[in-house]
mmCIF file of C-alpha atoms in Angstrom:
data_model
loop_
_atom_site.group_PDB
_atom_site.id
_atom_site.type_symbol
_atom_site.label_atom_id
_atom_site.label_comp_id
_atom_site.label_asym_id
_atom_site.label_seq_id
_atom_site.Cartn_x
_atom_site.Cartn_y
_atom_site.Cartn_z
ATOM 1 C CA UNK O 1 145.742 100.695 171.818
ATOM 2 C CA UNK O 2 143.351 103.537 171.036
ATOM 3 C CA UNK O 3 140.083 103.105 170.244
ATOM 4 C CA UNK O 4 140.635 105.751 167.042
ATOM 5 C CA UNK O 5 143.315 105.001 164.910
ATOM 6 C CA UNK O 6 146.963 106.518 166.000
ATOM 7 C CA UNK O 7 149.454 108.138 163.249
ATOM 8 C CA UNK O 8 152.655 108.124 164.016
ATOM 9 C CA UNK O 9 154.349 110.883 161.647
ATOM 10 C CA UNK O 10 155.628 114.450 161.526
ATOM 11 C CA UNK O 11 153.515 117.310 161.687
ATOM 12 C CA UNK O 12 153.253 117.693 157.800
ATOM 13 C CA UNK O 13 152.182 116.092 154.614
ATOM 14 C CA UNK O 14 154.900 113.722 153.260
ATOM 15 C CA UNK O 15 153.770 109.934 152.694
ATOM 16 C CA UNK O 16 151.182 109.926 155.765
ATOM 17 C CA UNK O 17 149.146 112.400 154.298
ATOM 18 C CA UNK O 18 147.050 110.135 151.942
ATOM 19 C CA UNK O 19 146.533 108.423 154.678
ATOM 20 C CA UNK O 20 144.887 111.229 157.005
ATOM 21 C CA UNK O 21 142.827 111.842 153.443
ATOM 22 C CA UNK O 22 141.572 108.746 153.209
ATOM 23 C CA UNK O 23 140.470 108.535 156.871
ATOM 24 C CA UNK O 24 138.945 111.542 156.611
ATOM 25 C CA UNK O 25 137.118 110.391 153.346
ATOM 26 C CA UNK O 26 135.935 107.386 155.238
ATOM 27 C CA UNK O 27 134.345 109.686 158.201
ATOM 28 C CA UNK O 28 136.951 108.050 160.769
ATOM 29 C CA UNK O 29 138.551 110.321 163.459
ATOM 30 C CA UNK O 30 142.005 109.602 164.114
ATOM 31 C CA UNK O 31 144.846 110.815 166.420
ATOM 32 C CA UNK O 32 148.258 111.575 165.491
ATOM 33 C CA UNK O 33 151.620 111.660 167.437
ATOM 34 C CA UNK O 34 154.335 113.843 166.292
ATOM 35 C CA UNK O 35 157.470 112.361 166.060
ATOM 36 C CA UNK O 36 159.456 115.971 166.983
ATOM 37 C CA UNK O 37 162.912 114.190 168.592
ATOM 38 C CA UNK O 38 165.303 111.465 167.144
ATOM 39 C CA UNK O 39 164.642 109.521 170.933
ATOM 40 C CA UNK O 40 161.458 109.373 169.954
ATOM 41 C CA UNK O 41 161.577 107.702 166.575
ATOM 42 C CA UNK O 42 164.448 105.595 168.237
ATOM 43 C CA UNK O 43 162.031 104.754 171.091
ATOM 44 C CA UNK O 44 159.225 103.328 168.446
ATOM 45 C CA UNK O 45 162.480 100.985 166.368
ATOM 46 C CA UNK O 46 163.755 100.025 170.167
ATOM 47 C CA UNK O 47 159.930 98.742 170.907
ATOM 48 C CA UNK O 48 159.795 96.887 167.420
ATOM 49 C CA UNK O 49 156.793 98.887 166.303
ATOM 50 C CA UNK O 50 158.852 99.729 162.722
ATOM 51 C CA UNK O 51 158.951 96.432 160.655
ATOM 52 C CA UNK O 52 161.210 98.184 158.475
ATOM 53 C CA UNK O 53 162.721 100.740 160.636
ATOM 54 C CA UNK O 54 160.840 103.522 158.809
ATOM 55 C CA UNK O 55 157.037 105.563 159.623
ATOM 56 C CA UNK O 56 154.473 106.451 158.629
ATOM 57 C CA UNK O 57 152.910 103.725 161.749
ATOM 58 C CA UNK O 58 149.440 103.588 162.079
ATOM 59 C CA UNK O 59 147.711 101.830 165.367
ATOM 60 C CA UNK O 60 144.504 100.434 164.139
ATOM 61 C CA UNK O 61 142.232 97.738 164.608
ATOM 62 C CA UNK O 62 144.831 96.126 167.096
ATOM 63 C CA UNK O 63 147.176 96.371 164.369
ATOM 64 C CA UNK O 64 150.507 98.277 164.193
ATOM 65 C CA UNK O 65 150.869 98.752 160.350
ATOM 66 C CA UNK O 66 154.137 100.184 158.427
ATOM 67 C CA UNK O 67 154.726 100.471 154.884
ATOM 68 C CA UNK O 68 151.899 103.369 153.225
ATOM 69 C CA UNK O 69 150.320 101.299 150.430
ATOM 70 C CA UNK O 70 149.643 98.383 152.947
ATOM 71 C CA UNK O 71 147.921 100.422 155.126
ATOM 72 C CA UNK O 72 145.522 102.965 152.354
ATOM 73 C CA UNK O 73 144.624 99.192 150.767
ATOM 74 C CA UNK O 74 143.686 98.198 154.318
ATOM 75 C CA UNK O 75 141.537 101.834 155.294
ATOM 76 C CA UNK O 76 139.683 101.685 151.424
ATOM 77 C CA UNK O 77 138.937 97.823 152.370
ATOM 78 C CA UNK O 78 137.635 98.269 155.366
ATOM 79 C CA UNK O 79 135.170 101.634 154.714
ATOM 80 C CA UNK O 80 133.972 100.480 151.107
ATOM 81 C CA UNK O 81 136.266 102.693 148.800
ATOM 82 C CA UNK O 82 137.982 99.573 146.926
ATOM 83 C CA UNK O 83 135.109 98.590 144.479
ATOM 84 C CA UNK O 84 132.627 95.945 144.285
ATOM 85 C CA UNK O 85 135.328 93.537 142.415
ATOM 86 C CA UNK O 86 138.433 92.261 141.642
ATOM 87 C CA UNK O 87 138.603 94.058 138.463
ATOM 88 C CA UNK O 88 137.536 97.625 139.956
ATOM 89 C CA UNK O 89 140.048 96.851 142.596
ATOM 90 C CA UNK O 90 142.680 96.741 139.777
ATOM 91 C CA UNK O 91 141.704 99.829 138.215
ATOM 92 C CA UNK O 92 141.891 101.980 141.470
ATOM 93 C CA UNK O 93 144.964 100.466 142.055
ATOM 94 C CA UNK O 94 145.964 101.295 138.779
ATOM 95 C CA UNK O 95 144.820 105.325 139.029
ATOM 96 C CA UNK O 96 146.642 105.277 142.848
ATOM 97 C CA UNK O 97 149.626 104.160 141.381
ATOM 98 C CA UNK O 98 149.942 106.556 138.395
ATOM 99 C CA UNK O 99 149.010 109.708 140.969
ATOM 100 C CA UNK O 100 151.614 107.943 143.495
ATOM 101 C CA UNK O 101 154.084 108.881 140.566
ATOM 102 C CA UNK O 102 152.840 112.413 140.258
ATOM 103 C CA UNK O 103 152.800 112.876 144.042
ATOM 104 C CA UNK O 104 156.470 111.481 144.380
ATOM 105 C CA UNK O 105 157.967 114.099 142.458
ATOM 106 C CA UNK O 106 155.746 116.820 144.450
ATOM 107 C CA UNK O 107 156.824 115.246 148.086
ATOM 108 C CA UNK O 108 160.596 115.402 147.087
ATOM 109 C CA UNK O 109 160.393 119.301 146.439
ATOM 110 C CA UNK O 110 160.563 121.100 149.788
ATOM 111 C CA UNK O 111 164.252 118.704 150.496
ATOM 112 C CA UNK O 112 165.717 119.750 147.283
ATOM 113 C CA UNK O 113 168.260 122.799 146.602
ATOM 114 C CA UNK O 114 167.189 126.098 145.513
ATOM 115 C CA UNK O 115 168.360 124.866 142.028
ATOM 116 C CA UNK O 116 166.748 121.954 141.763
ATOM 117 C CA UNK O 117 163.527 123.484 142.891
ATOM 118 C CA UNK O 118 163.598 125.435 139.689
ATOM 119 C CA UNK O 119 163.715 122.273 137.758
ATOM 120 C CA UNK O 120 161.818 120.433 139.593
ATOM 121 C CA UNK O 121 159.238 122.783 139.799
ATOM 122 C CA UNK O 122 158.860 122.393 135.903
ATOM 123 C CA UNK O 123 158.709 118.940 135.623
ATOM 124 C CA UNK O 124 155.800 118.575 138.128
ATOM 125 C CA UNK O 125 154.151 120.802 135.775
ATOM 126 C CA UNK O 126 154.707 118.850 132.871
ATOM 127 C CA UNK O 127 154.518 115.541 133.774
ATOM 128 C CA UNK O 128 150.879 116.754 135.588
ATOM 129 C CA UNK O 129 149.810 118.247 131.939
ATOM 130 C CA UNK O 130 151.392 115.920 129.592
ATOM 131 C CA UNK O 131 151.398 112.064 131.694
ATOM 132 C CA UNK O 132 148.669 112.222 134.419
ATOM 133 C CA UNK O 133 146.350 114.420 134.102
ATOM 134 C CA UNK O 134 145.231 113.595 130.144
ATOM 135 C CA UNK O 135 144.865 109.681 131.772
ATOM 136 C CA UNK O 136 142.443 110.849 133.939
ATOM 137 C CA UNK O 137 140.490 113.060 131.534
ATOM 138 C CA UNK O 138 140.041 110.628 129.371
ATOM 139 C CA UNK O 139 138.854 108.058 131.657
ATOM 140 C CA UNK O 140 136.266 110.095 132.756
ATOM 141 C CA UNK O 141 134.988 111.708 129.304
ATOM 142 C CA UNK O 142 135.007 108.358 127.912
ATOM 143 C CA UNK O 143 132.249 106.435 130.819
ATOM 144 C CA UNK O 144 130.489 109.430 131.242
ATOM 145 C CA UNK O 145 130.139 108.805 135.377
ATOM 146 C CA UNK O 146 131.494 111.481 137.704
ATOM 147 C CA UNK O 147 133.506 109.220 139.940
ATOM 148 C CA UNK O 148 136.801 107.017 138.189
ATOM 149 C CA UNK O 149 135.890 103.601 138.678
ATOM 150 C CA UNK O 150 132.047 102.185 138.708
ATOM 151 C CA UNK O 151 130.415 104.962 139.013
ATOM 152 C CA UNK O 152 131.297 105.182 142.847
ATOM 153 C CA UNK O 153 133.175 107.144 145.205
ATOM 154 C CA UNK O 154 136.481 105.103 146.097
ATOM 155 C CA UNK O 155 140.337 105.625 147.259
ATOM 156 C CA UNK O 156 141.379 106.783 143.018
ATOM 157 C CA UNK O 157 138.797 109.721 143.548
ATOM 158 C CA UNK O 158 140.337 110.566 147.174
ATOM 159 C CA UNK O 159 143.627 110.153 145.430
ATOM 160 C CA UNK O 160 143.405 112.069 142.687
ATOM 161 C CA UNK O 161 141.950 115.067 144.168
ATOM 162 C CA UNK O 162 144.872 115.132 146.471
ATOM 163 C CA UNK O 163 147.577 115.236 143.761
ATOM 164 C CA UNK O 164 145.102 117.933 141.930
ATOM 165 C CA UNK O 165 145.675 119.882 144.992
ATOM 166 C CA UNK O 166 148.735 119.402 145.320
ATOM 167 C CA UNK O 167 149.650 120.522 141.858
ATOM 168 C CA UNK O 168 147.599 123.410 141.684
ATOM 169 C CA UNK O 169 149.251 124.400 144.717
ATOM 170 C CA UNK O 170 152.547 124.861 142.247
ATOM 171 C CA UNK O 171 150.235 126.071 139.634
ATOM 172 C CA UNK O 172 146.860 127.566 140.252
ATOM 173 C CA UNK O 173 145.468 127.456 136.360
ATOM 174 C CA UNK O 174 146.898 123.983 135.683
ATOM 175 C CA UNK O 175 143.458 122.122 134.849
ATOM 176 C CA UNK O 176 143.098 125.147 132.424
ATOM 177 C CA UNK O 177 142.704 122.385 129.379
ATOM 178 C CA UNK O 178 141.162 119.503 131.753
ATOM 179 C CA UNK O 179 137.627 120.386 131.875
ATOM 180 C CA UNK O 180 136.323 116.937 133.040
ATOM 181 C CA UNK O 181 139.093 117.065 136.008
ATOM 182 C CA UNK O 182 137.514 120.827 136.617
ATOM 183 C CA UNK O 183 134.220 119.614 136.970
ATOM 184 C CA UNK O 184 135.395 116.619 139.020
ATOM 185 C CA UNK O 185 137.606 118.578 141.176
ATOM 186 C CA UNK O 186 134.289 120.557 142.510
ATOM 187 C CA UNK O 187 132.398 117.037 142.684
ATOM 188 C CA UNK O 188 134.775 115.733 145.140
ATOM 189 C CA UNK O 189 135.304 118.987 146.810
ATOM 190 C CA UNK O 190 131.819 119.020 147.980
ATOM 191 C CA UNK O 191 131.530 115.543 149.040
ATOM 192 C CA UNK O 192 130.636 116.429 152.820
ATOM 193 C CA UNK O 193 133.297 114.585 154.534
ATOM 194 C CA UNK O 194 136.518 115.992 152.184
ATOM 195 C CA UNK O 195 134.670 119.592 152.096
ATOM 196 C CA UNK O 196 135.181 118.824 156.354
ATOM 197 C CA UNK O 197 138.795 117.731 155.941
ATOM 198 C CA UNK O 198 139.312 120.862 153.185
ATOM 199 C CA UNK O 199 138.182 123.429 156.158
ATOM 200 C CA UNK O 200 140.794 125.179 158.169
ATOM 201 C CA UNK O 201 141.418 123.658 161.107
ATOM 202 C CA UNK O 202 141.191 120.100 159.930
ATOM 203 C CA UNK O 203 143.962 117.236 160.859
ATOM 204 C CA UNK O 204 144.913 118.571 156.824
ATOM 205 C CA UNK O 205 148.305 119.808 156.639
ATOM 206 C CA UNK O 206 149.699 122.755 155.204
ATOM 207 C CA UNK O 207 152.145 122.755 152.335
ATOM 208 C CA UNK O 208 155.492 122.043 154.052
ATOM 209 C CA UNK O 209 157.559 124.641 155.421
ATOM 210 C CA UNK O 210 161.563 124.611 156.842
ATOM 211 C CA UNK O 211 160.815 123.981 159.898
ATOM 212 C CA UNK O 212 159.168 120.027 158.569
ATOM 213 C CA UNK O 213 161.884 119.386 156.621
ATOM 214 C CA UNK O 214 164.588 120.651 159.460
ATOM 215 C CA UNK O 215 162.637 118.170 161.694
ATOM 216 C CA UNK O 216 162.856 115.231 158.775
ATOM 217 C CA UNK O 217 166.234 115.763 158.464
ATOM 218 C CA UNK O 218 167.295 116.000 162.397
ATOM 219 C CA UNK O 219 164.592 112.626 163.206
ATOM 220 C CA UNK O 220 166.179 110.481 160.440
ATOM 221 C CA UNK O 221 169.363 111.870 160.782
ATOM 222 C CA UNK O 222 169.431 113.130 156.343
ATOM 223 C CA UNK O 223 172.650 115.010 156.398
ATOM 224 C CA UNK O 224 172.024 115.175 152.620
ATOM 225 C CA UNK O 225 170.467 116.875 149.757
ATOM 226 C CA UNK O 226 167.363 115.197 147.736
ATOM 227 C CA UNK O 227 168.616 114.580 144.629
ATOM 228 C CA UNK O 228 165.603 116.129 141.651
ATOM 229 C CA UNK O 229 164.285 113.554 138.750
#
């Protein structure tokens, strides 16, 4: 195996792309492999590297890990971004999985109809405004620190500036009336190693385009429609 970690994954965003986030946050290189054919994706199940017949894969540490959480709880253990205790470690998993909520409806869009966009497109908005985003804004008026849990940088502050991102990316003004998620936004930002990954040309990927999800869809064989929330 490589001496860098390896992603298996498509050339866009979708459920590996915390992961290339959090690599990045660590300072860790990594190298990715594209999965652009079905014989490909049916070459990694035939070899038994899927343990549930499903990517993202990552090669890592002589390790061939599947399933996303499994593998960010592994990367923020490793590099320090998990807290000093068992009760920090619950409240970054408790931030991940409230922006893993927000991010689901977000990595659904580009798969859904035309119509459903539309409505889609609104609830993102709202549940941001009116379910995540206050949580977060609270949290960190209330300690006073600038990161979310004990006062340093972890995998919830990696997180949460990648759903920001992502939402603002459906609507540019949206931390209008979050003024502590404003200021952290910038903090974060200018962290060295996520102002790196922010840069054009990063591993980063754009906001996904047809010709991912036509490439989803052939891979995995989704002769269907995403149903919207």
């Amino acid at each position: 195996m490589s001496a860098k970690p390896k992603l298996y994954y498509f050339n866009g965003r979708g459920k590996m792309e915390s992961i290339r986030w959090l690599l990045a946050a660590a300072g860790v290189e990594f190298e990715e492999e594209f999965l652009e054919t079905r014989d490909q994706y049916e070459k990694l199940l035939q070899g038994g590297s899927l343990l549930f017949q499903q990517v993202p894969m990552v090669e890592m540490d002589g390790m061939r890990m599947v399933q996303t959480r499994a593998i960010l709880s592994y990367i923020a253990a490793k590099y320090n971004l998990y807290g000093k205790d068992l009760k920090e470690r619950a409240l970054i998993d408790m931030y991940v999985g409230g922006t893993d909520d927000l991010m689901g409806f977000i990595m659904m869009f580009p798969f859904l109809s035309a119509e459903d966009k539309e409505k889609q497109h609104g609830l993102i908005v709202e549940k941001a405004t009116s379910r995540y985003f206050p949580v977060y804004e609270k949290v960190l008026k209330d300690h006073g620190q600038d990161f979310l849990v004990g006062n340093s940088f972890s995998w919830a502050d990696v997180h949460l500036l990648e759903a920001i991102l992502m939402v603002e990316e459906k609507k540019s003004d949206v931390l209008s009336g979050f003024p502590q998620l404003q200021a952290f936004k910038a903090r974060i930002s200018s962290i060295p190693a996520i102002k790196k990954f922010l840069e054009p040309g990063s591993q980063r990927k754009p906001v996904p385009d047809d010709k991912y999800v036509e490439t989803v869809r052939r891979v995995l064989r989704m002769y269907y429609d995403v149903k919207a929330n």
